[in-house]
PDB file of C-alpha atoms in Angstrom:
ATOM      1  CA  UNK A   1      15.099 274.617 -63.385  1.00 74.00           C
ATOM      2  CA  UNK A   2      11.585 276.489 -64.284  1.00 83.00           C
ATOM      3  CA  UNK A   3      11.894 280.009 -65.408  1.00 92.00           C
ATOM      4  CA  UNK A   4       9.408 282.786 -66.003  1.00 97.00           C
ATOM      5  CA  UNK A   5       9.530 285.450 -68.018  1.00 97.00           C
ATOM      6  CA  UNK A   6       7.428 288.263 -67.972  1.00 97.00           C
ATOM      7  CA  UNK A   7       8.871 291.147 -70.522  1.00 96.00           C
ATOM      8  CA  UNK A   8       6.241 293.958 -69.818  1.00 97.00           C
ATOM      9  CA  UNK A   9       7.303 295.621 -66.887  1.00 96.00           C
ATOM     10  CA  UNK A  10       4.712 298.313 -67.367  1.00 97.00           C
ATOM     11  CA  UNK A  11       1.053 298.580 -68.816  1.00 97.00           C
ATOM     12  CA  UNK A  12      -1.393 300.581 -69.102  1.00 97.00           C
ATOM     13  CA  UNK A  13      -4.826 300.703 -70.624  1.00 98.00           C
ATOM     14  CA  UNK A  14      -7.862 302.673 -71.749  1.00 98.00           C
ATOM     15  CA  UNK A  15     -11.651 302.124 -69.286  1.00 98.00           C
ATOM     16  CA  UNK A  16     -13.346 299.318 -71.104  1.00 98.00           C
ATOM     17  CA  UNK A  17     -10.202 298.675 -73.989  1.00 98.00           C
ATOM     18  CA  UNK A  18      -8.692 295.525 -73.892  1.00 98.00           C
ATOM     19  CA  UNK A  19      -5.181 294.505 -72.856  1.00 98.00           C
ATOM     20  CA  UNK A  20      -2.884 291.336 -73.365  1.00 98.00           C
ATOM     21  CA  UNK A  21      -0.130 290.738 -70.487  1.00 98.00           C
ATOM     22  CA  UNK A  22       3.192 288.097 -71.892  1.00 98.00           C
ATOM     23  CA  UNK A  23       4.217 284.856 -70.197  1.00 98.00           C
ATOM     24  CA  UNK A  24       6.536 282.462 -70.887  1.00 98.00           C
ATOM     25  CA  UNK A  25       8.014 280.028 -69.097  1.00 97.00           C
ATOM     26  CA  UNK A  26      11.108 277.261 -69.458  1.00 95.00           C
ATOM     27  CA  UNK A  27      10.768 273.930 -68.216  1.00 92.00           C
ATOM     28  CA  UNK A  28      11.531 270.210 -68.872  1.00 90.00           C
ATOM     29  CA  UNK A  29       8.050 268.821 -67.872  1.00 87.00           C
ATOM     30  CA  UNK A  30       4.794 267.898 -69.258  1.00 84.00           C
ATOM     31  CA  UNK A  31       2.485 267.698 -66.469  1.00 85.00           C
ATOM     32  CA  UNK A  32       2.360 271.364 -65.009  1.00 91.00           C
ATOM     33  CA  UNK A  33      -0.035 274.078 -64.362  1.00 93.00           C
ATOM     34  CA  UNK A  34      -0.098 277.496 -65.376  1.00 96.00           C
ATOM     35  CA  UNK A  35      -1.571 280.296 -63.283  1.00 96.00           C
ATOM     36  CA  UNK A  36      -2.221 284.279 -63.326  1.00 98.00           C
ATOM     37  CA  UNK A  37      -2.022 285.984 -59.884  1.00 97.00           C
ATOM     38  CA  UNK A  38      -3.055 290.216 -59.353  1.00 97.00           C
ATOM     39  CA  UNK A  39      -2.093 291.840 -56.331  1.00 95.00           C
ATOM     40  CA  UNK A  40      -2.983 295.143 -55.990  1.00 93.00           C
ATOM     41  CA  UNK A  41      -1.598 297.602 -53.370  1.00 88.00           C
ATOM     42  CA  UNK A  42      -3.472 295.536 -50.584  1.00 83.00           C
ATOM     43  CA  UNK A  43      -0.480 293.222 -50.906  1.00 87.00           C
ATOM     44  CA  UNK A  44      -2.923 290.287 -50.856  1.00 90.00           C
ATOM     45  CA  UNK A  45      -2.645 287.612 -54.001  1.00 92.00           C
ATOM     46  CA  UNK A  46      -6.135 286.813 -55.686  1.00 95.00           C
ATOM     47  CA  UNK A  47      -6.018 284.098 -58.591  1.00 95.00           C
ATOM     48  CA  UNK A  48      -6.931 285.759 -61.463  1.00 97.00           C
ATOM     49  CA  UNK A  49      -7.074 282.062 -63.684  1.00 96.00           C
ATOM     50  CA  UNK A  50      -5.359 278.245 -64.056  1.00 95.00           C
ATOM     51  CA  UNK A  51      -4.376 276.508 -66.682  1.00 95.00           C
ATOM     52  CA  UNK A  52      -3.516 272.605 -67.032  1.00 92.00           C
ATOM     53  CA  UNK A  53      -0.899 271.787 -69.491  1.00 91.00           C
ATOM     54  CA  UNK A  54      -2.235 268.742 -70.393  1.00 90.00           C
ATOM     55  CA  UNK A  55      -5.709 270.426 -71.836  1.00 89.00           C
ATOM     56  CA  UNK A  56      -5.581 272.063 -75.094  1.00 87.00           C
ATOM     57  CA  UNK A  57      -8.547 273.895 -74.698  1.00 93.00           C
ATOM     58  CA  UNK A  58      -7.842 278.124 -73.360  1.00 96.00           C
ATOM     59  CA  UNK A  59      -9.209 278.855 -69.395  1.00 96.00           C
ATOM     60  CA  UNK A  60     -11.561 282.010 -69.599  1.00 96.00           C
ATOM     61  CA  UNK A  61     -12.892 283.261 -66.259  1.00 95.00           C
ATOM     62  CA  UNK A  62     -15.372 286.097 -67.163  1.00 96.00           C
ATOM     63  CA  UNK A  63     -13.412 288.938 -68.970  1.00 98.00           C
ATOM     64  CA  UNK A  64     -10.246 287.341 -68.499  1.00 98.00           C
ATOM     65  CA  UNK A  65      -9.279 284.604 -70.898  1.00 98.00           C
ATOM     66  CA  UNK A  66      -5.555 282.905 -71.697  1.00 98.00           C
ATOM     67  CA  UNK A  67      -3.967 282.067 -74.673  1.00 97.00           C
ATOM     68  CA  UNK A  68      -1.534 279.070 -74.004  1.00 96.00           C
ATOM     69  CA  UNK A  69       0.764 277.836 -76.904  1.00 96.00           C
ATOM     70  CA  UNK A  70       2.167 274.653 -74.664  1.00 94.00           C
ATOM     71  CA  UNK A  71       4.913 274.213 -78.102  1.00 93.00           C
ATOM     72  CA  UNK A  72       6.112 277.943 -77.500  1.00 95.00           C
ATOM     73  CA  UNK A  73       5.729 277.757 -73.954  1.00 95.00           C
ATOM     74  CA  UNK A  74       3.442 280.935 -73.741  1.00 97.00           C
ATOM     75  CA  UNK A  75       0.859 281.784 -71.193  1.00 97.00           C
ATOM     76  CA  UNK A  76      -0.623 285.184 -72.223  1.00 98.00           C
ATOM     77  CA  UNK A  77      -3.402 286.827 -70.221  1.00 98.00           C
ATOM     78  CA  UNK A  78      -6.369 289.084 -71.809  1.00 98.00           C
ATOM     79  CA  UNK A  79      -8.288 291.326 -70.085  1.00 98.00           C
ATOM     80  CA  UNK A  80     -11.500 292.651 -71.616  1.00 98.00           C
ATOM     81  CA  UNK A  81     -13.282 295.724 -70.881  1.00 98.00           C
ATOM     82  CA  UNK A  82     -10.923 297.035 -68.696  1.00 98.00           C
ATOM     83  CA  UNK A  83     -11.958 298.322 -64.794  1.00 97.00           C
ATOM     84  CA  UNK A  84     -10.407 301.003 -62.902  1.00 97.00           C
ATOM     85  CA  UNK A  85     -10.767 297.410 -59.762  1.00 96.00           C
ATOM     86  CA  UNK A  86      -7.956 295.862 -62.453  1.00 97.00           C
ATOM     87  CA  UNK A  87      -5.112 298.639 -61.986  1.00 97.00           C
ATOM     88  CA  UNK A  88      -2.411 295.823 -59.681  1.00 97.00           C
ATOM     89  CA  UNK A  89       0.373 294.107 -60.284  1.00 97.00           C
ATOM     90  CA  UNK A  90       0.250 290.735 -62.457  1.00 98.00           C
ATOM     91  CA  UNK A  91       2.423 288.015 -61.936  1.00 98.00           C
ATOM     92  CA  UNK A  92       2.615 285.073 -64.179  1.00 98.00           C
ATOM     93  CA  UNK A  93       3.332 281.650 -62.111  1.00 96.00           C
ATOM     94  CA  UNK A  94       4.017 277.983 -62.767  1.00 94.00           C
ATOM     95  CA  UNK A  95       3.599 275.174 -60.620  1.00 93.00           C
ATOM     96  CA  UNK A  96       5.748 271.949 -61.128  1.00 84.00           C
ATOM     97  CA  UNK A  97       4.158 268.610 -59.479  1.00 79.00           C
ATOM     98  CA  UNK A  98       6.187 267.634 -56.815  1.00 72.00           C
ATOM     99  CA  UNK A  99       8.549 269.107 -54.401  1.00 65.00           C
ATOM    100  CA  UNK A 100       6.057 271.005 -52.359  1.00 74.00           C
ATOM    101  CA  UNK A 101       4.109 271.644 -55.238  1.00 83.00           C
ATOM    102  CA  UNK A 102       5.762 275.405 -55.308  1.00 88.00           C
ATOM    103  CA  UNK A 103       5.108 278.246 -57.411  1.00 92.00           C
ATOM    104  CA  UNK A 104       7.169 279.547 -59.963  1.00 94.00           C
ATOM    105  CA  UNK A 105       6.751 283.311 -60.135  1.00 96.00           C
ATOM    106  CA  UNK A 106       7.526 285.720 -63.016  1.00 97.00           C
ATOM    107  CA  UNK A 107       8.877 289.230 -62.090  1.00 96.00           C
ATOM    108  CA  UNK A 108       5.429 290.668 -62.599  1.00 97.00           C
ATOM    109  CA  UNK A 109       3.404 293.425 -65.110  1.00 98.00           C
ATOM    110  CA  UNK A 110       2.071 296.770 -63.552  1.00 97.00           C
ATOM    111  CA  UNK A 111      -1.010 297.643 -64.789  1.00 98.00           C
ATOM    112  CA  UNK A 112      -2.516 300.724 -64.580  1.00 97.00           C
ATOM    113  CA  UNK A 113      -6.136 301.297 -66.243  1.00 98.00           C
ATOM    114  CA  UNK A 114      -6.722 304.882 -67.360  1.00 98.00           C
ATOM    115  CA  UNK A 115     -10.021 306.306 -66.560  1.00 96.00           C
TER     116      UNK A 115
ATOM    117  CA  UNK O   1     -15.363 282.663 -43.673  1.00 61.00           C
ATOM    118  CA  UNK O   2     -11.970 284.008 -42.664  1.00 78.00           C
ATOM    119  CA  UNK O   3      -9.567 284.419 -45.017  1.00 92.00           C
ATOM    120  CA  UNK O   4      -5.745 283.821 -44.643  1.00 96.00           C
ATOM    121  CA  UNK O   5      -4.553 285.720 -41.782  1.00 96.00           C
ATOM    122  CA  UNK O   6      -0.940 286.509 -41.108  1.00 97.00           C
ATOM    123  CA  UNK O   7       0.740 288.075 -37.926  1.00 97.00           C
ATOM    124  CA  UNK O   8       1.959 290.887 -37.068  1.00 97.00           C
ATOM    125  CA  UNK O   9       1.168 292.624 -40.813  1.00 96.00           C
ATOM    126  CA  UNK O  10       4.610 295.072 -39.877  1.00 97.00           C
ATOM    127  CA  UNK O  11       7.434 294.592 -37.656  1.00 96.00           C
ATOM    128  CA  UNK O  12      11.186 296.494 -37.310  1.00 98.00           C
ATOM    129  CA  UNK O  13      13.838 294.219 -36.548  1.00 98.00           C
ATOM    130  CA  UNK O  14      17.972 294.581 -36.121  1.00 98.00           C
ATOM    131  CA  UNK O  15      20.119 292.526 -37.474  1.00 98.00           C
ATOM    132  CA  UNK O  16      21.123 289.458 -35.793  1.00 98.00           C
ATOM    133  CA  UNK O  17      17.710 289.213 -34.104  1.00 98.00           C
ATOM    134  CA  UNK O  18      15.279 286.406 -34.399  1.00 98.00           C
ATOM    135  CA  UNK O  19      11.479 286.566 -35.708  1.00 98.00           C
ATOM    136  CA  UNK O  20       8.451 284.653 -35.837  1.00 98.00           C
ATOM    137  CA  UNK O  21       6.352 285.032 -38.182  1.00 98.00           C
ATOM    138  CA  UNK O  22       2.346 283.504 -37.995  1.00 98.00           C
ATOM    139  CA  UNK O  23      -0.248 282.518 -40.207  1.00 98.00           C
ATOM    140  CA  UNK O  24      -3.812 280.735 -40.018  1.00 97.00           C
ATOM    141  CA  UNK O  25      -4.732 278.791 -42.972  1.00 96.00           C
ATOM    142  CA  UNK O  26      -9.017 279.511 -44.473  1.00 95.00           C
ATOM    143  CA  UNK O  27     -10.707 276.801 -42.187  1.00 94.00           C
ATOM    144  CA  UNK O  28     -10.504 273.084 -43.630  1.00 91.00           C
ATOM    145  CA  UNK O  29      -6.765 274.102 -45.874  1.00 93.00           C
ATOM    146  CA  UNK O  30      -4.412 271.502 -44.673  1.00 93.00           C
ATOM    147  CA  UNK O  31      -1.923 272.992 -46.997  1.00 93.00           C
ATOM    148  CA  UNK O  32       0.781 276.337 -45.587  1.00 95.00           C
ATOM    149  CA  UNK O  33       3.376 277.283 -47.769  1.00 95.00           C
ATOM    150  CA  UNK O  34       5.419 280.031 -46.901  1.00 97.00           C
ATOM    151  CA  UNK O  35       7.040 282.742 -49.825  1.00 97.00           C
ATOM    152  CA  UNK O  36       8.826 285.871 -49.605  1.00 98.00           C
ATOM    153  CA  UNK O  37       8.706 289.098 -51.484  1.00 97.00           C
ATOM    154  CA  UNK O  38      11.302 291.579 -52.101  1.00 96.00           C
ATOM    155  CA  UNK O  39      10.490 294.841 -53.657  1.00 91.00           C
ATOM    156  CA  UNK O  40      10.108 295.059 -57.419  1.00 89.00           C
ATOM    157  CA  UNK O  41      10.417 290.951 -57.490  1.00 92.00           C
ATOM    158  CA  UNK O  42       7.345 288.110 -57.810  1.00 94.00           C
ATOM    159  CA  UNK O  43       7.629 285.543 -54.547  1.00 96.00           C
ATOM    160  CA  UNK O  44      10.263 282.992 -53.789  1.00 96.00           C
ATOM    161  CA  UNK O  45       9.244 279.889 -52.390  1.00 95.00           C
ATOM    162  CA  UNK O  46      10.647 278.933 -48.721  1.00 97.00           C
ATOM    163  CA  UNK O  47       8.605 276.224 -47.771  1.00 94.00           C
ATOM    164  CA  UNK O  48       5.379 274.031 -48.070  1.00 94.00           C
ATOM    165  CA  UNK O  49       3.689 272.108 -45.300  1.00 94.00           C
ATOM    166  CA  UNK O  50       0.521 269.652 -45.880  1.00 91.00           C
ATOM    167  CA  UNK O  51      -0.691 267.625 -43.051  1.00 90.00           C
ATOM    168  CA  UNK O  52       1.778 268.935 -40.558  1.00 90.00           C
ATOM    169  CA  UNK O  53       4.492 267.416 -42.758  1.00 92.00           C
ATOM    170  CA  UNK O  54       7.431 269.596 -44.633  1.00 93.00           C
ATOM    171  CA  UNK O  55       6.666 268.723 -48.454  1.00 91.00           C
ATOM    172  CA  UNK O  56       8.851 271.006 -49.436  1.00 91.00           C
ATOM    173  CA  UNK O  57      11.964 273.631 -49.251  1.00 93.00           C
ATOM    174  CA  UNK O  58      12.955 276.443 -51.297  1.00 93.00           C
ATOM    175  CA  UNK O  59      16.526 277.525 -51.199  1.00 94.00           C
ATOM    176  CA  UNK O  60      17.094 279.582 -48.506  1.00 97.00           C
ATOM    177  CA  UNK O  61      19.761 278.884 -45.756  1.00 97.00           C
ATOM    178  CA  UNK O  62      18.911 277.167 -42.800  1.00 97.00           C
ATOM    179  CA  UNK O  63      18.474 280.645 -40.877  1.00 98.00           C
ATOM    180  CA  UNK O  64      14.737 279.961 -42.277  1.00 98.00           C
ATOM    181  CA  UNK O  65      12.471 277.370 -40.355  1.00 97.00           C
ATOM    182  CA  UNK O  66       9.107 276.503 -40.762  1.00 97.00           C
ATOM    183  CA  UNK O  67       6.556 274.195 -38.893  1.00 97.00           C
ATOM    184  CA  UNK O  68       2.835 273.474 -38.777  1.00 97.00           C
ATOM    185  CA  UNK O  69       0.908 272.633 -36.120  1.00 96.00           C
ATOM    186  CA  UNK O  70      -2.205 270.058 -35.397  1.00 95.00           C
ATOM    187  CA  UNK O  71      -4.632 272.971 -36.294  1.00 94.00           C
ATOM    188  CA  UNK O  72      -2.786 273.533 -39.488  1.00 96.00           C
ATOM    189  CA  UNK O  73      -1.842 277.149 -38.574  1.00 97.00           C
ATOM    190  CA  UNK O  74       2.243 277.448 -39.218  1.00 98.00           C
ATOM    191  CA  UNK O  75       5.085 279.711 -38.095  1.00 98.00           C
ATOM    192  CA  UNK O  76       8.009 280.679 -40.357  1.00 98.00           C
ATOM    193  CA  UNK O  77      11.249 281.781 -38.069  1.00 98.00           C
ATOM    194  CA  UNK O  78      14.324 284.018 -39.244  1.00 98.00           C
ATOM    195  CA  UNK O  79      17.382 283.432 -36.962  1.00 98.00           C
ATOM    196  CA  UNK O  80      20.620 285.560 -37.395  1.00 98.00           C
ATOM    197  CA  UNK O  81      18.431 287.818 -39.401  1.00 98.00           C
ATOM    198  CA  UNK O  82      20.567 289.803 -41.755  1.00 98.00           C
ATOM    199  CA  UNK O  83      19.511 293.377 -44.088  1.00 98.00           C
ATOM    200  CA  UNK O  84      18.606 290.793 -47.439  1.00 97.00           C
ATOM    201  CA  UNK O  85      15.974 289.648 -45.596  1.00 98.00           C
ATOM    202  CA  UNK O  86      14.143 292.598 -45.475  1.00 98.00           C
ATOM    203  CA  UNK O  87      10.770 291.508 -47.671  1.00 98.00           C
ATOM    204  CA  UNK O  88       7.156 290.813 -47.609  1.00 97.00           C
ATOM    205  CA  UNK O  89       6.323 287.308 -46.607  1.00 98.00           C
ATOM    206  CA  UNK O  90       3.718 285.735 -47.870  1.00 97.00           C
ATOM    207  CA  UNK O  91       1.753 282.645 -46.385  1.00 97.00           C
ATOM    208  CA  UNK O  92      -0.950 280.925 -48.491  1.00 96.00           C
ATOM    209  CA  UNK O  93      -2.879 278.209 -47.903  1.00 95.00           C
ATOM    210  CA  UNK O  94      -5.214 274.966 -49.975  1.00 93.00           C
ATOM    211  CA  UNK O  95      -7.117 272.386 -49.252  1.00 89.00           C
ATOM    212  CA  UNK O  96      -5.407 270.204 -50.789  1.00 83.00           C
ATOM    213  CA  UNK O  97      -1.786 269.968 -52.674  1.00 76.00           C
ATOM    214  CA  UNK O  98      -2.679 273.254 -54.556  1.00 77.00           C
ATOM    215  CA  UNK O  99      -3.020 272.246 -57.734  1.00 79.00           C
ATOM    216  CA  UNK O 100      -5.995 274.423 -57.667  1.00 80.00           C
ATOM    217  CA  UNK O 101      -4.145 277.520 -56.137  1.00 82.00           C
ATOM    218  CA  UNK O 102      -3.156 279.174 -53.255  1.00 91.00           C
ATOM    219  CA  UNK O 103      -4.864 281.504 -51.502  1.00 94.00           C
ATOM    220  CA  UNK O 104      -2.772 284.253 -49.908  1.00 95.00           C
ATOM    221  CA  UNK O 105      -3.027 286.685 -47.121  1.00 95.00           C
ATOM    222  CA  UNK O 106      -1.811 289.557 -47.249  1.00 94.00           C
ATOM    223  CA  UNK O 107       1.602 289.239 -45.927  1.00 96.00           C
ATOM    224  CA  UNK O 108       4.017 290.330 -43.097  1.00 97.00           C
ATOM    225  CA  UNK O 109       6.083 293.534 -44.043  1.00 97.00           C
ATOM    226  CA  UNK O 110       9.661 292.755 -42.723  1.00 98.00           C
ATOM    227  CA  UNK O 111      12.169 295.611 -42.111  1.00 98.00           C
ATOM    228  CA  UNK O 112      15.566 294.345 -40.679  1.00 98.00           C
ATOM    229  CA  UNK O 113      18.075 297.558 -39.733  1.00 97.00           C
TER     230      UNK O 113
END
Protein backbone atom coordinates (compact mmCIF):
# COMPACT_ATOMS: atom_id res chain seq x y z
CA UNK A 1 0.00 0.00 0.00
CA UNK A 2 1.27 3.80 -0.76
CA UNK A 3 1.38 6.07 2.17
CA UNK A 4 1.88 9.78 2.58
CA UNK A 5 3.08 11.57 5.14
CA UNK A 6 2.88 15.05 5.61
CA UNK A 7 4.19 16.05 9.37
CA UNK A 8 3.51 19.90 9.25
CA UNK A 9 0.09 20.34 10.02
CA UNK A 10 0.53 24.08 10.26
CA UNK A 11 2.75 26.84 8.53
CA UNK A 12 3.15 29.99 8.35
CA UNK A 13 5.41 32.49 6.70
CA UNK A 14 6.75 36.02 6.40
CA UNK A 15 5.54 38.33 2.67
CA UNK A 16 8.37 37.53 0.33
CA UNK A 17 10.42 34.84 3.00
CA UNK A 18 10.72 31.54 1.87
CA UNK A 19 9.11 28.35 3.15
CA UNK A 20 9.79 24.48 2.74
CA UNK A 21 6.54 22.12 3.15
CA UNK A 22 7.66 17.90 4.09
CA UNK A 23 6.62 14.89 2.02
CA UNK A 24 7.26 11.56 2.20
CA UNK A 25 5.81 8.80 0.93
CA UNK A 26 6.04 4.65 1.27
CA UNK A 27 5.79 2.55 -1.60
CA UNK A 28 7.12 -0.63 -3.33
CA UNK A 29 7.41 0.86 -6.91
CA UNK A 30 9.77 2.50 -9.18
CA UNK A 31 7.79 4.01 -11.82
CA UNK A 32 5.56 6.70 -9.99
CA UNK A 33 4.89 10.31 -10.00
CA UNK A 34 5.01 12.77 -7.42
CA UNK A 35 2.74 15.80 -7.27
CA UNK A 36 1.97 19.08 -5.05
CA UNK A 37 -1.72 20.16 -5.00
CA UNK A 38 -3.00 23.89 -3.07
CA UNK A 39 -6.47 24.38 -2.43
CA UNK A 40 -7.38 27.34 -0.94
CA UNK A 41 -10.78 28.12 0.67
CA UNK A 42 -12.40 28.00 -2.92
CA UNK A 43 -12.29 24.25 -2.36
CA UNK A 44 -11.00 23.90 -5.94
CA UNK A 45 -7.47 21.79 -6.42
CA UNK A 46 -4.81 23.68 -8.65
CA UNK A 47 -1.45 21.66 -9.35
CA UNK A 48 1.06 23.47 -7.83
CA UNK A 49 4.08 20.94 -9.59
CA UNK A 50 4.93 17.03 -10.86
CA UNK A 51 7.57 15.09 -10.43
CA UNK A 52 8.64 11.72 -12.33
CA UNK A 53 10.47 9.27 -10.27
CA UNK A 54 12.41 8.06 -12.85
CA UNK A 55 14.22 11.70 -13.52
CA UNK A 56 16.83 12.75 -11.20
CA UNK A 57 16.77 16.14 -12.08
CA UNK A 58 14.30 18.64 -9.29
CA UNK A 59 10.75 20.15 -11.11
CA UNK A 60 10.77 24.04 -10.50
CA UNK A 61 7.67 25.89 -11.73
CA UNK A 62 8.45 29.64 -11.16
CA UNK A 63 8.94 30.25 -7.35
CA UNK A 64 8.09 26.89 -6.48
CA UNK A 65 10.76 24.25 -6.81
CA UNK A 66 10.98 20.41 -5.20
CA UNK A 67 13.57 18.68 -3.65
CA UNK A 68 13.06 14.85 -4.27
CA UNK A 69 15.49 12.33 -2.54
CA UNK A 70 13.83 9.10 -4.52
CA UNK A 71 16.45 6.83 -1.78
CA UNK A 72 14.67 8.62 1.27
CA UNK A 73 11.49 8.78 -0.36
CA UNK A 74 11.09 12.65 0.16
CA UNK A 75 9.16 15.09 -1.88
CA UNK A 76 9.66 18.54 -0.25
CA UNK A 77 8.09 21.67 -1.70
CA UNK A 78 9.77 25.36 -1.60
CA UNK A 79 8.10 28.31 -1.99
CA UNK A 80 10.02 31.51 -2.69
CA UNK A 81 9.03 34.95 -2.09
CA UNK A 82 6.06 34.22 -0.44
CA UNK A 83 2.36 35.88 -1.65
CA UNK A 84 -0.47 36.70 0.49
CA UNK A 85 -2.43 34.43 -3.24
CA UNK A 86 -0.24 31.33 -1.46
CA UNK A 87 -2.09 31.29 2.09
CA UNK A 88 -4.24 27.40 1.19
CA UNK A 89 -3.96 24.21 2.10
CA UNK A 90 -1.06 21.90 0.56
CA UNK A 91 -1.43 18.44 0.00
CA UNK A 92 1.34 16.22 -1.03
CA UNK A 93 0.07 13.30 -3.55
CA UNK A 94 1.41 10.22 -5.30
CA UNK A 95 0.20 8.54 -8.20
CA UNK A 96 0.92 4.74 -8.74
CA UNK A 97 0.61 3.51 -12.58
CA UNK A 98 -2.16 1.40 -12.83
CA UNK A 99 -5.38 0.79 -11.15
CA UNK A 100 -7.13 3.90 -12.26
CA UNK A 101 -4.10 5.72 -12.11
CA UNK A 102 -5.38 7.21 -8.50
CA UNK A 103 -3.94 9.67 -6.30
CA UNK A 104 -2.40 9.11 -3.18
CA UNK A 105 -3.06 12.07 -0.90
CA UNK A 106 -1.16 13.21 2.23
CA UNK A 107 -3.23 14.74 5.12
CA UNK A 108 -2.23 18.19 3.98
CA UNK A 109 -0.05 21.56 5.36
CA UNK A 110 -1.99 24.88 6.14
CA UNK A 111 -0.26 27.66 5.13
CA UNK A 112 -0.83 30.91 6.10
CA UNK A 113 1.50 33.86 4.68
CA UNK A 114 1.81 36.81 7.07
CA UNK A 115 1.55 40.15 5.55
CA UNK B 1 -12.68 27.34 -21.74
CA UNK B 2 -14.82 25.90 -18.97
CA UNK B 3 -13.33 24.48 -16.28
CA UNK B 4 -14.50 21.36 -14.29
CA UNK B 5 -17.95 21.87 -13.25
CA UNK B 6 -19.69 19.88 -10.58
CA UNK B 7 -23.48 19.82 -9.56
CA UNK B 8 -25.28 20.95 -7.20
CA UNK B 9 -22.01 22.72 -5.24
CA UNK B 10 -24.36 22.02 -1.68
CA UNK B 11 -27.04 19.70 -0.92
CA UNK B 12 -28.78 18.39 2.69
CA UNK B 13 -29.61 14.91 2.67
CA UNK B 14 -31.15 12.25 5.48
CA UNK B 15 -29.92 9.27 6.02
CA UNK B 16 -30.99 6.40 4.05
CA UNK B 17 -31.64 8.65 1.04
CA UNK B 18 -30.06 8.38 -2.32
CA UNK B 19 -27.91 11.17 -4.26
CA UNK B 20 -26.55 11.96 -7.48
CA UNK B 21 -23.91 13.70 -7.78
CA UNK B 22 -22.70 15.45 -11.51
CA UNK B 23 -19.72 16.58 -13.09
CA UNK B 24 -18.56 17.84 -16.69
CA UNK B 25 -15.08 17.09 -17.54
CA UNK B 26 -12.77 20.62 -19.36
CA UNK B 27 -13.81 19.92 -23.08
CA UNK B 28 -11.59 17.14 -24.90
CA UNK B 29 -10.70 15.20 -20.96
CA UNK B 30 -11.78 11.70 -21.56
CA UNK B 31 -10.60 10.98 -18.11
CA UNK B 32 -13.43 11.45 -14.61
CA UNK B 33 -12.28 10.27 -11.49
CA UNK B 34 -14.29 10.77 -8.63
CA UNK B 35 -12.64 11.52 -4.73
CA UNK B 36 -14.07 12.48 -1.56
CA UNK B 37 -13.07 14.83 1.17
CA UNK B 38 -13.77 14.75 4.74
CA UNK B 39 -12.91 17.62 6.92
CA UNK B 40 -9.35 18.02 8.15
CA UNK B 41 -8.35 14.90 5.65
CA UNK B 42 -6.57 15.06 1.85
CA UNK B 43 -9.06 13.06 -0.81
CA UNK B 44 -9.81 9.40 -1.03
CA UNK B 45 -10.09 7.93 -4.26
CA UNK B 46 -13.65 6.29 -5.26
CA UNK B 47 -13.35 5.82 -8.74
CA UNK B 48 -11.71 6.55 -12.22
CA UNK B 49 -13.40 6.40 -15.59
CA UNK B 50 -11.45 6.90 -19.10
CA UNK B 51 -13.29 6.34 -22.25
CA UNK B 52 -16.57 5.54 -20.63
CA UNK B 53 -14.83 2.53 -19.07
CA UNK B 54 -14.35 1.98 -15.02
CA UNK B 55 -10.37 1.88 -14.75
CA UNK B 56 -10.57 1.95 -11.45
CA UNK B 57 -12.18 1.60 -7.72
CA UNK B 58 -11.21 2.88 -4.48
CA UNK B 59 -12.48 1.12 -1.44
CA UNK B 60 -15.65 2.19 -0.66
CA UNK B 61 -18.72 -0.17 -0.33
CA UNK B 62 -20.85 -0.77 -3.08
CA UNK B 63 -23.39 2.01 -1.74
CA UNK B 64 -20.97 4.16 -4.16
CA UNK B 65 -21.55 3.94 -8.06
CA UNK B 66 -20.10 5.70 -10.71
CA UNK B 67 -20.63 5.89 -14.58
CA UNK B 68 -19.62 8.01 -17.56
CA UNK B 69 -21.41 8.79 -20.33
CA UNK B 70 -20.66 9.18 -24.34
CA UNK B 71 -19.92 12.95 -23.70
CA UNK B 72 -17.54 12.02 -20.98
CA UNK B 73 -19.53 13.92 -18.28
CA UNK B 74 -20.03 11.23 -15.16
CA UNK B 75 -22.36 10.83 -12.18
CA UNK B 76 -21.23 9.44 -8.81
CA UNK B 77 -24.46 7.94 -6.75
CA UNK B 78 -24.70 7.34 -2.82
CA UNK B 79 -27.46 4.78 -2.00
CA UNK B 80 -28.41 3.99 1.70
CA UNK B 81 -26.53 7.12 2.46
CA UNK B 82 -25.36 7.00 6.02
CA UNK B 83 -23.79 10.26 8.52
CA UNK B 84 -19.79 9.05 7.40
CA UNK B 85 -20.56 10.12 4.25
CA UNK B 86 -20.94 13.50 4.95
CA UNK B 87 -17.76 15.10 2.78
CA UNK B 88 -16.72 17.16 -0.09
CA UNK B 89 -16.59 15.28 -3.32
CA UNK B 90 -14.36 16.00 -5.63
CA UNK B 91 -14.49 15.21 -9.50
CA UNK B 92 -11.41 15.90 -11.68
CA UNK B 93 -10.80 15.34 -14.96
CA UNK B 94 -7.47 14.69 -17.92
CA UNK B 95 -7.03 14.21 -21.14
CA UNK B 96 -5.48 11.45 -20.91
CA UNK B 97 -4.58 8.71 -18.01
CA UNK B 98 -3.41 11.66 -15.76
CA UNK B 99 -0.10 11.17 -15.53
CA UNK B 100 0.06 14.81 -16.07
CA UNK B 101 -2.60 15.70 -13.34
CA UNK B 102 -5.96 16.19 -12.61
CA UNK B 103 -7.74 19.06 -12.81
CA UNK B 104 -10.44 19.53 -10.17
CA UNK B 105 -13.58 21.45 -9.72
CA UNK B 106 -14.47 22.62 -6.97
CA UNK B 107 -16.50 19.99 -5.39
CA UNK B 108 -20.03 19.07 -4.08
CA UNK B 109 -20.46 19.87 -0.25
CA UNK B 110 -22.41 16.79 1.12
CA UNK B 111 -24.32 17.04 4.46
CA UNK B 112 -26.21 13.76 5.35
CA UNK B 113 -28.53 14.26 8.80
Amino acid sequence: AQTVTQSQPEMSVQEAETVTLSCTYDTSENNYYLFWYKQPPSRQMILVIRQEAYKQQNATENRFSVNFQKAAKSFSLKISDSQLGDTAMYFCAFMKLGAGNQFYFGTGTSLTVIP
Amino acid sequence: DAGVTQSPTHLIKTRGQHVTLRCSPISGHKSVSWYQQVLGQGPQFIFQYYEKEERGRGNFPDRFSARQFPNYSSELNVNALLLGDSALYLCASSPGQGIYGYTFGSGTRLTVV
